[in-house]
Coordinates of C-alpha atoms and ligand atoms in Angstrom, one line a residue:
X28 CA 52.9 -0.6 -30.0
X29 CA 53.1 -0.6 -26.5
X30 CA 50.0 -2.2 -24.5
X31 CA 48.3 0.2 -21.5
X32 CA 45.3 -1.9 -19.4
X33 CA 43.4 0.1 -15.9
X34 CA 41.4 -0.7 -13.6
X35 CA 38.9 1.0 -11.0
X36 CA 36.9 -0.7 -8.7
X37 CA 35.9 -3.3 -6.1
X38 CA 38.3 -6.2 -7.2
X39 CA 41.7 -7.0 -6.7
X40 CA 43.6 -5.1 -10.2
X41 CA 46.5 -6.7 -9.7
X42 CA 45.3 -10.5 -11.8
X43 CA 43.1 -8.8 -13.5
X44 CA 45.8 -6.0 -15.3
X45 CA 47.8 -9.6 -16.0
X46 CA 45.0 -11.2 -17.8
X47 CA 44.2 -7.7 -19.2
X48 CA 48.2 -7.8 -20.6
X49 CA 48.2 -11.4 -21.7
X50 CA 45.6 -9.7 -24.1
X51 CA 48.1 -7.1 -25.0
X52 CA 51.1 -8.5 -25.5
X53 CA 50.7 -8.9 -29.3
X54 CA 51.1 -4.5 -28.9
X55 CA 55.3 -5.2 -27.8
X56 CA 56.5 -7.6 -25.2
X57 CA 60.2 -5.8 -24.1
X58 CA 58.8 -5.5 -20.8
X59 CA 56.0 -5.3 -18.4
X60 CA 55.1 -3.8 -15.4
X61 CA 51.7 -3.5 -13.1
X62 CA 51.3 -0.6 -10.5
X63 CA 48.4 -1.1 -8.0
X64 CA 47.3 1.6 -5.2
X65 CA 46.3 0.6 -1.4
X66 CA 46.8 2.2 1.8
X67 CA 47.7 5.3 -0.2
X68 CA 50.7 4.0 -1.4
X69 CA 51.5 3.0 -5.3
X70 CA 53.6 -0.9 -5.3
X71 CA 54.9 -1.1 -8.5
X72 CA 56.4 -4.4 -10.0
X73 CA 58.3 -4.3 -13.3
X74 CA 59.9 -6.5 -15.3
X75 CA 62.6 -6.3 -18.8
X76 CA 61.2 -9.5 -21.4
X77 CA 57.9 -10.8 -21.5
X78 CA 54.7 -10.6 -19.3
X79 CA 55.6 -14.2 -18.0
X80 CA 59.0 -13.1 -16.9
X81 CA 56.9 -10.2 -15.0
X82 CA 54.8 -13.2 -13.4
X83 CA 57.4 -15.5 -12.4
X84 CA 58.9 -13.2 -10.3
X85 CA 55.4 -12.2 -8.5
X86 CA 55.3 -16.0 -7.7
X87 CA 51.7 -15.8 -6.8
X88 CA 51.4 -13.3 -4.7
X89 CA 50.1 -10.0 -6.0
X90 CA 50.5 -6.4 -4.6
X91 CA 46.8 -5.5 -3.2
X92 CA 44.8 -2.6 -4.6
X93 CA 41.4 -2.6 -6.2
X94 CA 42.5 0.7 -8.6
X95 CA 45.8 0.1 -11.0
X96 CA 47.5 0.5 -14.3
X97 CA 49.4 -2.0 -16.3
X98 CA 51.7 -1.9 -19.0
X99 CA 53.5 -4.0 -22.1
X100 CA 56.0 -2.6 -24.0
X101 CA 57.5 -2.5 -27.2
X102 CA 60.9 0.1 -26.5
X103 CA 61.4 3.4 -28.8
X104 CA 63.1 5.5 -26.0
X105 CA 65.7 3.6 -23.7
X106 CA 66.5 0.3 -23.7
X107 CA 64.1 -3.0 -22.5
X108 CA 65.5 -2.5 -19.0
X109 CA 63.6 -2.6 -15.5
X110 CA 64.1 1.1 -15.1
X111 CA 62.8 1.8 -18.6
X112 CA 59.9 -0.5 -18.0
X113 CA 56.3 0.8 -17.2
X114 CA 54.8 2.0 -15.4
X115 CA 57.0 5.2 -14.7
X116 CA 57.0 7.0 -11.5
X117 CA 57.4 10.8 -10.3
X118 CA 60.0 12.1 -7.3
X119 CA 57.8 10.4 -4.4
X120 CA 56.4 7.6 -6.4
X121 CA 53.1 9.3 -5.9
X122 CA 52.4 9.9 -9.1
X123 CA 52.4 6.4 -11.4
X124 CA 51.9 6.6 -15.2
X125 CA 51.9 3.8 -18.8
X126 CA 52.4 5.4 -21.9
X127 CA 52.1 4.2 -25.9
X128 CA 53.0 6.9 -28.3
X129 CA 56.6 9.2 -28.0
X130 CA 56.9 12.6 -26.5
X131 CA 58.8 14.4 -29.0
X132 CA 60.4 17.7 -27.2
X133 CA 60.3 15.1 -24.0
X134 CA 64.8 16.1 -23.5
X135 CA 63.5 19.7 -22.8
X136 CA 61.1 19.0 -20.9
X137 CA 63.0 17.2 -18.8
X138 CA 65.9 19.5 -19.2
X139 CA 63.6 21.9 -17.8
X140 CA 61.7 19.8 -14.4
X141 CA 65.3 18.8 -13.9
X142 CA 66.4 22.0 -13.5
X143 CA 63.4 22.2 -11.1
X144 CA 65.0 20.0 -9.2
X145 CA 62.8 16.4 -10.5
X146 CA 65.1 13.2 -10.2
X147 CA 64.2 10.8 -13.2
X148 CA 65.7 7.8 -12.9
X149 CA 65.3 6.0 -16.2
X150 CA 65.5 6.6 -19.7
X151 CA 61.9 7.1 -21.1
X152 CA 60.4 9.5 -22.8
X153 CA 57.7 8.2 -20.0
X154 CA 59.0 9.6 -17.2
X155 CA 58.8 13.2 -18.2
X156 CA 55.0 13.0 -18.2
X157 CA 54.9 11.5 -14.7
X158 CA 57.2 14.3 -13.6
X159 CA 55.0 17.1 -15.2
X160 CA 51.7 15.8 -13.7
X161 CA 53.5 16.0 -10.4
X162 CA 54.5 19.8 -10.8
X163 CA 50.9 20.2 -12.3
X164 CA 49.3 18.3 -9.3
X165 CA 47.2 20.2 -7.0
X166 CA 45.0 17.6 -5.4
X167 CA 43.0 17.3 -9.2
X168 CA 44.5 14.6 -11.5
X169 CA 41.7 15.2 -14.6
X170 CA 42.9 19.2 -14.2
X171 CA 47.1 18.2 -14.0
X172 CA 46.8 15.5 -17.1
X173 CA 45.4 18.5 -19.1
X174 CA 48.1 20.7 -17.7
X175 CA 51.0 17.8 -18.6
X176 CA 50.2 16.9 -22.0
X177 CA 49.9 20.3 -22.9
X178 CA 53.9 21.2 -22.6
X179 CA 54.4 17.2 -24.4
X180 CA 54.4 17.7 -27.8
X181 CA 54.0 13.7 -30.1
X182 CA 51.9 11.0 -30.0
X183 CA 50.5 9.5 -26.9
X184 CA 48.5 7.5 -25.7
X185 CA 48.6 7.7 -21.5
X186 CA 46.9 6.2 -18.1
X187 CA 47.9 7.6 -15.2
X188 CA 46.9 7.3 -11.2
X189 CA 47.9 9.7 -7.8
X190 CA 47.6 8.8 -4.4
X191 CA 46.7 12.1 -3.8
X192 CA 43.3 11.3 -5.1
X193 CA 43.0 7.3 -4.5
X194 CA 40.3 5.4 -7.2
X195 CA 40.9 7.7 -10.6
X196 CA 42.2 7.1 -13.3
X197 CA 43.1 9.8 -15.9
X198 CA 43.7 8.8 -19.5
X199 CA 44.5 11.2 -22.7
X200 CA 45.4 10.3 -26.2
X201 CA 46.5 11.9 -29.4
X202 CA 47.2 9.5 -31.6
X203 CA 47.3 6.0 -30.2
X204 CA 43.8 4.3 -29.6
X205 CA 42.5 4.3 -26.0
X206 CA 39.6 2.7 -24.7
X207 CA 37.3 2.8 -21.7
X208 CA 35.6 0.2 -21.0
X209 CA 32.2 0.4 -18.5
X210 CA 31.7 -2.0 -16.3
X211 CA 28.7 -2.2 -12.8
X212 CA 30.5 -0.5 -10.4
X213 CA 33.9 -0.7 -12.2
X214 CA 35.6 1.0 -14.6
X215 CA 38.7 0.3 -17.1
X216 CA 41.2 1.5 -19.5
X217 CA 43.3 0.1 -22.6
X218 CA 44.7 -0.3 -25.8
X219 CA 42.5 -2.4 -27.3
X220 CA 39.1 -4.3 -26.2
X221 CA 40.5 -7.1 -26.5
X222 CA 42.2 -6.9 -23.6
X223 CA 38.8 -6.2 -21.6
X224 CA 36.7 -9.1 -23.4
X225 CA 36.3 -10.8 -20.1
X226 CA 34.9 -8.1 -18.2
X227 CA 32.9 -5.9 -20.4
X228 CA 32.2 -5.8 -24.1
X229 CA 31.1 -2.1 -23.2
X230 CA 33.7 0.5 -24.9
X231 CA 34.3 4.3 -25.6
X232 CA 36.7 5.1 -28.3
X233 CA 38.3 8.3 -26.9
X234 CA 38.9 11.2 -29.9
X235 CA 42.4 12.4 -30.5
X236 CA 42.4 15.0 -27.9
X237 CA 40.2 13.4 -25.1
X238 CA 41.1 13.5 -21.2
X239 CA 38.6 11.4 -19.2
X240 CA 38.7 10.4 -15.9
X241 CA 37.8 7.2 -15.0
X242 CA 36.3 6.5 -11.3
X243 CA 34.5 2.9 -10.0
X244 CA 31.0 5.1 -10.3
X245 CA 31.4 7.6 -12.9
X246 CA 33.4 8.8 -16.5
X247 CA 34.7 12.0 -17.0
X248 CA 35.3 13.1 -20.6
X249 CA 36.6 16.4 -22.0
X250 CA 37.6 16.8 -25.5
X251 CA 41.3 19.0 -26.3
X252 CA 39.7 22.1 -25.7
X253 CA 38.3 21.3 -22.4
X254 CA 35.3 21.1 -23.3
X255 CA 33.1 18.4 -21.5
X256 CA 31.8 15.7 -24.0
X257 CA 29.8 12.8 -24.4
X258 CA 31.2 10.0 -26.4
X259 CA 29.1 7.0 -27.8
X260 CA 29.3 3.6 -26.1
X261 CA 29.8 0.6 -28.3
X262 CA 29.2 -3.4 -28.0
X263 CA 31.6 -4.8 -29.2
X264 CA 30.3 -8.3 -30.4
X265 CA 33.8 -10.7 -30.4
X266 CA 33.9 -13.3 -27.4
X267 CA 36.1 -13.3 -25.1
X268 CA 36.9 -16.9 -26.1
X269 CA 38.3 -15.3 -29.4
X270 CA 40.7 -14.4 -28.0
X271 CA 41.9 -17.3 -26.7
X272 CA 44.3 -20.4 -28.5
X273 CA 41.0 -22.9 -28.5
X274 CA 43.3 -25.6 -28.1
X275 CA 46.0 -24.7 -30.7
X276 CA 49.1 -24.7 -29.7
X277 CA 49.7 -20.9 -31.2
X278 CA 47.8 -18.0 -32.2
X279 CA 49.0 -18.4 -35.7
X280 CA 47.9 -21.5 -36.2
X281 CA 44.5 -21.3 -34.7
X282 CA 44.4 -17.8 -36.8
X283 CA 45.3 -19.5 -39.9
X284 CA 42.6 -22.6 -39.9
X285 CA 39.9 -20.2 -38.8
X286 CA 40.3 -18.7 -42.2
X287 CA 37.6 -20.8 -44.1
X288 CA 34.5 -19.5 -40.8
X289 CA 36.7 -15.7 -41.2
X290 CA 36.4 -15.3 -45.3
X291 CA 32.3 -16.3 -44.6
X292 CA 31.8 -13.9 -41.7
X293 CA 33.2 -11.3 -43.7
X294 CA 31.0 -11.7 -47.5
X295 CA 28.2 -12.6 -45.4
X296 CA 26.1 -8.8 -45.0
X297 CA 27.6 -7.5 -48.5
X298 CA 26.6 -9.9 -51.3
X299 CA 23.9 -11.8 -51.9
X300 CA 25.1 -15.5 -53.1
X301 CA 21.8 -16.6 -54.5
X302 CA 21.6 -13.3 -56.3
X303 CA 25.3 -12.4 -56.4
X304 CA 23.7 -8.4 -55.8
X305 CA 26.0 -6.4 -53.7
X306 CA 24.5 -4.7 -50.4
X307 CA 27.5 -1.5 -49.0
X308 CA 25.6 1.0 -47.0
X309 CA 26.2 4.7 -48.1
X310 CA 26.9 6.2 -51.0
X311 CA 30.6 6.3 -52.0
X312 CA 30.3 3.8 -54.5
X313 CA 27.2 4.6 -55.7
X314 CA 27.0 5.2 -59.4
X315 CA 26.9 9.4 -58.8
X316 CA 30.0 9.1 -57.2
X317 CA 31.8 6.6 -58.5
X318 CA 31.2 9.0 -61.9
X319 CA 33.1 11.7 -59.8
X320 CA 36.5 9.4 -59.5
X321 CA 39.3 9.2 -62.2
X322 CA 41.2 6.6 -59.8
X323 CA 41.4 4.7 -57.2
X324 CA 44.7 4.9 -54.6
X325 CA 45.1 2.2 -52.3
X326 CA 46.8 3.0 -49.1
X327 CA 48.4 -0.1 -46.4
X328 CA 52.0 -1.2 -44.6
X329 CA 53.4 -4.7 -44.8
X330 CA 50.4 -7.6 -45.7
X331 CA 47.9 -5.1 -45.6
X332 CA 50.3 -3.4 -48.5
X333 CA 50.3 -6.7 -50.3
X334 CA 46.4 -7.3 -50.0
X335 CA 46.6 -3.9 -52.1
X336 CA 48.6 -4.8 -54.6
X337 CA 46.3 -7.8 -55.3
X338 CA 43.3 -5.1 -55.0
X339 CA 44.7 -3.0 -57.9
X340 CA 44.8 -6.0 -60.5
X341 CA 41.3 -6.5 -59.1
X342 CA 39.9 -3.2 -59.5
X343 CA 41.7 -2.7 -62.9
X344 CA 40.6 -6.1 -64.0
X345 CA 36.8 -5.8 -63.5
X346 CA 36.2 -2.1 -63.3
X347 CA 38.8 -0.6 -65.7
X348 CA 39.8 2.3 -63.0
X349 CA 43.6 3.3 -62.7
X350 CA 45.0 2.3 -59.3
X351 CA 47.8 4.0 -57.4
X352 CA 49.1 1.8 -54.8
X353 CA 51.5 3.1 -52.0
X354 CA 52.8 2.3 -48.4
X355 CA 52.1 4.5 -45.9
X356 CA 54.9 5.5 -45.1
X357 CA 56.2 6.5 -48.3
X358 CA 53.2 8.5 -49.5
X359 CA 53.3 11.8 -47.7
X360 CA 57.0 12.4 -48.1
X361 CA 56.4 12.5 -51.8
X362 CA 54.0 15.4 -53.6
X363 CA 51.6 13.1 -54.2
X364 CA 48.5 13.5 -57.0
X365 CA 45.7 13.6 -55.1
X366 CA 42.4 15.4 -54.9
X367 CA 38.6 15.4 -54.9
X368 CA 38.7 12.9 -58.1
X369 CA 40.1 10.0 -56.3
X370 CA 38.4 7.8 -54.1
X371 CA 41.7 6.9 -51.5
X372 CA 41.1 3.1 -49.6
X373 CA 43.0 2.7 -46.2
X374 CA 43.7 -1.2 -45.9
X375 CA 44.1 -1.7 -42.3
X376 CA 44.0 -5.1 -39.8
X377 CA 44.4 -2.5 -37.1
X378 CA 43.2 0.5 -38.0
X379 CA 45.7 2.4 -35.6
X380 CA 49.4 1.6 -38.5
X381 CA 50.3 5.3 -37.6
X382 CA 52.2 5.5 -41.3
X383 CA 48.4 4.8 -43.1
X384 CA 47.0 7.4 -40.4
X385 CA 48.7 9.5 -42.1
X386 CA 49.0 8.8 -45.4
X387 CA 45.2 9.5 -45.2
X388 CA 45.1 12.2 -43.5
X389 CA 47.3 13.3 -46.3
X390 CA 44.7 12.1 -48.8
X391 CA 41.8 13.4 -47.0
X392 CA 43.2 17.2 -46.7
X393 CA 43.6 16.8 -50.2
X394 CA 40.4 16.3 -51.1
X395 CA 39.6 12.5 -51.5
X396 CA 36.8 10.5 -49.7
X397 CA 37.9 7.9 -47.8
X398 CA 37.4 4.2 -47.8
X399 CA 38.2 2.2 -45.3
X400 CA 38.7 -1.7 -45.2
X401 CA 39.5 -2.1 -41.5
X402 CA 39.3 -5.5 -39.3
X403 CA 39.2 -3.0 -35.6
X404 CA 36.2 -2.1 -35.1
X405 CA 35.7 1.2 -33.9
X406 CA 39.7 2.0 -34.8
X407 CA 41.1 5.1 -35.5
X408 CA 41.0 4.5 -39.8
X409 CA 37.6 2.8 -39.3
X410 CA 36.4 6.5 -37.7
X411 CA 38.2 8.7 -39.9
X412 CA 36.8 7.2 -43.2
X413 CA 33.1 8.0 -45.3
X414 CA 32.6 4.7 -45.3
X415 CA 33.7 1.4 -43.8
X416 CA 34.1 -2.1 -45.4
X417 CA 34.8 -4.3 -42.1
X418 CA 36.7 -7.7 -42.8
X419 CA 35.0 -9.6 -40.2
X420 CA 38.4 -11.8 -38.8
X421 CA 37.9 -11.2 -35.6
X422 CA 40.4 -10.8 -33.3
X423 CA 44.1 -11.4 -34.9
X424 CA 46.7 -11.9 -32.4
X425 CA 49.4 -13.3 -33.7
X426 CA 52.1 -10.9 -34.6
X427 CA 52.1 -12.7 -38.1
X428 CA 48.6 -11.4 -40.4
X429 CA 47.2 -14.5 -41.7
X430 CA 43.3 -14.4 -42.0
X431 CA 42.8 -10.1 -41.6
X432 CA 45.2 -11.0 -45.2
X433 CA 42.5 -12.8 -46.7
X434 CA 39.5 -11.5 -45.3
X435 CA 40.8 -7.9 -47.1
X436 CA 41.5 -10.2 -50.6
X437 CA 38.1 -11.1 -50.4
X438 CA 36.8 -7.5 -49.2
X439 CA 38.8 -6.5 -52.1
X440 CA 37.3 -8.2 -54.6
X441 CA 33.6 -7.2 -53.5
X442 CA 34.3 -3.5 -53.5
X443 CA 36.1 -4.3 -57.6
X444 CA 32.7 -6.0 -58.4
X445 CA 30.5 -3.2 -57.2
X446 CA 33.4 -0.1 -58.8
X447 CA 32.6 -2.6 -61.5
X448 CA 28.3 -2.4 -61.5
X449 CA 28.4 1.5 -60.4
X450 CA 30.1 2.2 -63.4
X451 CA 27.6 0.1 -65.8
X452 CA 30.3 -2.9 -67.1
X453 CA 28.1 -5.3 -65.3
X454 CA 25.6 -6.0 -62.8
X455 CA 26.1 -7.8 -59.1
X456 CA 28.5 -10.8 -59.6
X457 CA 28.5 -13.0 -62.6
X458 CA 26.8 -16.6 -62.0
X459 CA 30.5 -18.1 -62.4
X460 CA 31.9 -15.4 -59.2
X461 CA 29.0 -16.2 -56.9
X462 CA 29.6 -19.9 -57.9
X463 CA 33.3 -19.6 -56.4
X464 CA 32.7 -17.2 -53.9
X465 CA 30.1 -19.8 -52.5
X466 CA 32.4 -22.1 -52.4
X467 CA 35.4 -20.4 -51.3
X468 CA 35.1 -21.1 -47.6
X469 CA 34.8 -25.0 -48.5
X470 CA 38.1 -24.3 -50.6
X471 CA 39.8 -22.5 -48.1
X472 CA 39.0 -25.7 -45.6
X473 CA 40.4 -28.6 -48.4
X474 CA 43.6 -26.4 -48.7
X475 CA 44.3 -26.1 -45.1
X476 CA 44.0 -30.0 -45.5
X477 CA 47.8 -30.0 -46.9
X478 CA 48.6 -29.1 -43.6
X479 CA 50.9 -32.6 -43.6
X480 CA 52.7 -31.7 -46.7
X481 CA 53.4 -28.9 -45.8
X482 CA 54.8 -30.3 -42.1
X483 CA 57.1 -32.4 -43.9
X484 CA 58.2 -29.9 -46.2
X485 CA 59.7 -28.2 -43.5
X486 CA 61.4 -30.4 -41.8
X487 CA 62.8 -30.7 -45.3
X488 CA 63.9 -27.0 -45.9
X489 CA 63.6 -25.7 -42.2
X490 CA 67.9 -25.5 -42.3
X491 CA 68.0 -23.2 -45.4
X492 CA 69.7 -20.1 -45.6
X493 CA 67.6 -17.8 -48.4
X494 CA 64.6 -18.4 -49.8
X495 CA 63.1 -17.1 -53.4
X496 CA 59.2 -17.1 -53.5
X497 CA 57.8 -16.2 -57.3
X498 CA 54.6 -15.4 -59.0
X499 CA 53.0 -13.5 -61.8
X500 CA 50.5 -11.3 -62.4
X501 CA 48.1 -11.7 -58.6
X502 CA 50.8 -14.6 -57.4
X503 CA 53.6 -11.8 -57.3
X504 CA 51.8 -9.9 -54.1
X505 CA 50.8 -13.5 -53.2
X506 CA 54.6 -14.7 -53.3
X507 CA 55.9 -11.3 -51.5
X508 CA 53.6 -12.2 -48.5
X509 CA 54.4 -15.8 -48.8
X510 CA 58.5 -14.2 -48.1
X511 CA 57.4 -11.9 -45.7
X512 CA 55.7 -14.7 -43.9
X513 CA 59.0 -16.7 -43.7
X514 CA 61.1 -14.2 -43.0
X515 CA 59.3 -12.3 -39.8
X516 CA 58.3 -15.2 -38.0
X517 CA 61.9 -17.6 -38.7
X518 CA 64.3 -15.0 -39.3
X519 CA 65.4 -17.0 -42.6
X520 CA 66.0 -14.5 -45.6
X521 CA 63.6 -14.9 -47.9
X522 CA 62.4 -12.7 -50.9
X523 CA 59.4 -12.1 -53.0
X524 CA 59.7 -11.8 -56.8
X525 CA 57.9 -11.1 -60.1
X526 CA 59.1 -14.4 -61.5
X527 CA 60.0 -12.5 -65.0
X528 CA 61.8 -10.4 -63.2
X529 CA 64.3 -13.2 -62.0
X530 CA 66.5 -13.0 -64.5
X531 CA 67.2 -9.6 -64.6
X532 CA 69.0 -10.4 -61.2
X533 CA 68.3 -12.6 -58.6
X534 CA 68.4 -15.3 -60.9
X535 CA 72.2 -15.0 -60.0
X536 CA 71.4 -16.6 -56.7
X537 CA 69.8 -19.8 -57.8
X538 CA 72.2 -22.4 -57.2
X539 CA 71.4 -26.4 -55.8
X540 CA 70.8 -25.2 -52.2
X541 CA 68.4 -22.7 -52.9
X542 CA 64.6 -23.3 -52.5
X543 CA 62.6 -21.8 -54.9
X544 CA 58.7 -21.3 -54.2
X545 CA 56.9 -20.6 -57.4
X546 CA 53.6 -19.9 -57.7
X547 CA 52.2 -21.6 -60.8
X548 CA 48.0 -21.8 -61.1
X549 CA 46.3 -22.9 -63.7
X550 CA 45.8 -19.1 -64.7
X551 CA 46.6 -16.9 -67.8
X552 CA 50.2 -16.7 -66.2
X553 CA 50.8 -20.6 -66.2
X554 CA 52.7 -20.9 -69.4
X555 CA 55.2 -18.0 -68.6
X556 CA 55.8 -18.9 -65.0
X557 CA 56.6 -22.6 -66.3
X558 CA 59.3 -21.0 -68.2
X559 CA 60.4 -19.3 -65.2
X560 CA 60.5 -22.4 -63.4
X561 CA 62.3 -24.6 -66.5
X562 CA 65.0 -21.5 -65.6
X563 CA 65.5 -22.3 -61.8
X564 CA 65.8 -26.0 -62.6
X565 CA 68.2 -25.4 -65.6
X566 CA 70.7 -23.7 -62.5
X567 CA 69.8 -26.9 -60.2
X568 CA 67.7 -24.8 -58.0
X569 CA 65.5 -26.7 -55.7
X570 CA 62.1 -26.0 -57.2
X571 CA 58.7 -25.6 -54.9
X572 CA 55.7 -25.2 -57.0
X573 CA 51.9 -24.5 -56.0
X574 CA 50.1 -25.2 -58.2
X575 CA 45.5 -25.9 -59.0
X576 CA 45.9 -29.4 -61.1
X577 CA 47.9 -32.5 -61.4
X578 CA 49.5 -30.7 -64.3
X579 CA 52.7 -33.3 -65.5
X580 CA 54.7 -30.5 -67.3
X581 CA 54.5 -29.1 -63.7
X582 CA 55.6 -32.7 -62.0
X583 CA 58.7 -33.2 -64.5
X584 CA 60.4 -29.4 -63.1
X585 CA 59.3 -28.9 -59.4
X586 CA 61.2 -31.3 -56.4
X587 CA 57.6 -30.6 -54.7
X588 CA 54.4 -30.2 -55.8
X589 CA 51.7 -29.0 -53.7
X590 CA 47.9 -28.7 -55.5
X591 CA 45.3 -27.0 -53.9
X592 CA 41.7 -26.4 -55.5
X593 CA 41.3 -24.3 -58.4
X594 CA 38.6 -21.4 -58.3
X595 CA 37.9 -17.8 -60.5
X596 CA 41.6 -16.1 -60.6
X597 CA 40.9 -13.6 -58.8
X598 CA 39.8 -15.5 -55.7
X599 CA 42.8 -17.6 -55.9
X600 CA 45.1 -15.3 -54.2
X601 CA 43.0 -16.7 -51.1
X602 CA 44.1 -20.1 -51.2
X603 CA 46.9 -19.5 -52.9
X604 CA 48.6 -17.9 -49.7
X605 CA 47.5 -20.4 -47.2
X606 CA 50.2 -22.4 -47.5
X607 CA 53.0 -20.4 -47.9
X608 CA 51.6 -19.3 -43.8
X609 CA 51.3 -23.0 -43.0
X610 CA 55.0 -23.3 -44.8
X611 CA 56.6 -20.0 -42.9
X612 CA 54.5 -21.3 -39.1
X613 CA 55.8 -24.7 -39.2
X614 CA 59.4 -23.9 -40.6
X615 CA 59.1 -21.9 -37.5
X616 CA 57.8 -23.7 -34.8
X617 CA 60.8 -26.3 -35.8
X618 CA 63.6 -23.7 -35.3
X619 CA 62.2 -23.3 -32.2
X620 CA 61.1 -19.4 -33.1
X621 CA 58.7 -17.5 -31.0
X622 CA 55.6 -17.9 -33.8
X623 CA 53.5 -15.3 -31.9
X624 CA 55.7 -13.2 -30.8
X625 CA 58.7 -12.3 -33.3
X626 CA 62.0 -10.4 -32.1
X627 CA 61.8 -7.1 -32.7
X628 CA 57.4 -6.5 -34.1
X629 CA 54.4 -5.7 -32.7
X630 CA 51.4 -6.5 -33.6
X631 CA 50.3 -2.7 -34.4
X632 CA 52.7 0.2 -35.5
X633 CA 51.5 3.4 -33.5
X634 CA 54.4 5.0 -34.2
X635 CA 56.2 6.1 -37.8
Ligands
F6R4 C1 53.0 -8.6 -41.2 C2 52.5 -8.1 -40.6 C3 52.3 -6.6 -40.7 C4 51.1 -5.4 -40.8 C5 51.1 -4.0 -40.7 C6 50.0 -3.6 -41.4 O1 52.2 -10.5 -41.1 O2 51.2 -8.1 -40.0 O3 53.4 -6.3 -41.9 O4 50.5 -6.1 -42.3 O5 51.9 -3.9 -40.4 O6 49.3 -3.3 -39.8 P1 47.7 -3.2 -40.5 O7 47.4 -4.2 -41.1 O8 46.9 -3.7 -38.3 O9 47.4 -1.8 -40.7

């Protein structure tokens, strides 16, 4: 949460900072601010609300300076006011700082600094950092930041600048991410390489505990012990255009429509669709390693947790290994039983979700090998894992996850197939699986063609107060995901439920005003799901059914039917979630909601 950007070079910093912040707004949008240094003085502009409000205030008149920092905030300590917006400053305005994270001991440090005469103007923990740097500064900003961080506990990514050492930014991280962007005669700092896409693709990911000094011509990095460090430069292959809306009204719409390509890209290089051979680098899933595992543990949050629930069906069904699924936020507080015979799999779009990171660290401490399914190359989860299976979805900017989910499902299918192979149950993919995978991108395109029907459905039901989503087996997590999409972007209350559980409680909600979305593909659960559909109809509920064939029985029971292409049951969720994404999207648009930046949310949840 919170997006950070910094620039030092020969260009005017302000327009660059604002452009970088635009790309980071998915990390928070409670307030925004920039500070630039010119003639030995900082000019700070801040505004509550979105970045657009700050830009409006500036009204084309950008502050001068070729060194600067910027921030977009997701409020933790202190309300989203102008005073609490970043950059925060020290007593004299000679130090400016931006921060992502939480300094847990800031009340004590604030009191200690106040006792020394420091004057505070905000409720934030970040301001404490600016004053710590002021206190420690004796002409060397790098040394001052090293000293300041020793006084503070918590998770942080900070960038700071001082008029006492112009043309220099110092950044430090412990928890939330920081990347350095390497340019020609200029250098950058950001929370995410996406922010730097227009200017550089060469980035250095800082490690936990690192402190870096960034000037236009040099980069210096030291680790938490103060030892100088060489960190390797990664070339990011995403092009700048991938982080633009590309003619769509919202990132979410673009990302929904990118799913055929994203899934195809994700499969590429991991499987041969001609021979069914699975090519994975590393030894973690080799027959020798897999023989040492007696179960699999899937850890994730939110939408990625829904993917994990589907992963359980895939791995247990295909590889016959027991699977446990947990939320990152719950796992480490329940004294879990994990050891070296457990294969832990972390699933995350951002690779930075604090709860998932902490849960994976816990599993690692217990001796469990770690496999990561992540979308962000070089992210924290990618770096801590023994093996990484990337989802090549490209940047996902819309806060509601869409293409990351379907690509995670594609990878989980391949992981299940690889585990099956290593356990000697099947070599590579079966002919039917190969055919289904080869056809998947086209089937996704066909599913997207249902959009006009979903627009009309959205028009009809946009005013409903509640929704119920039902599914069985692999489609129970799809029901959860459909409900999550709807509630997070349209603010309509929605619940996902296993269809068979409905009679144990939620059926009491069903009346003539309640739309119930029933996932009823032609799989082994169809008959049972149809019984649940009858239960809804006999209580006058409105039934919207997603199925895979023209089906008279379903047609006679449903108020609306959406027929999507049929594939093998293991891959069907990749198709059946698409109409639910489109439905949520169009309901939110009709209700005038901020689709890409729904209230109270942030894309990357880097606080516990
Ligand atoms: C929902 C959504 C969130 C994320 C969750 C985990 O649309 O995007 O629920 O899925 O915050 O994020 P990652 O996958 O980045 O770990």
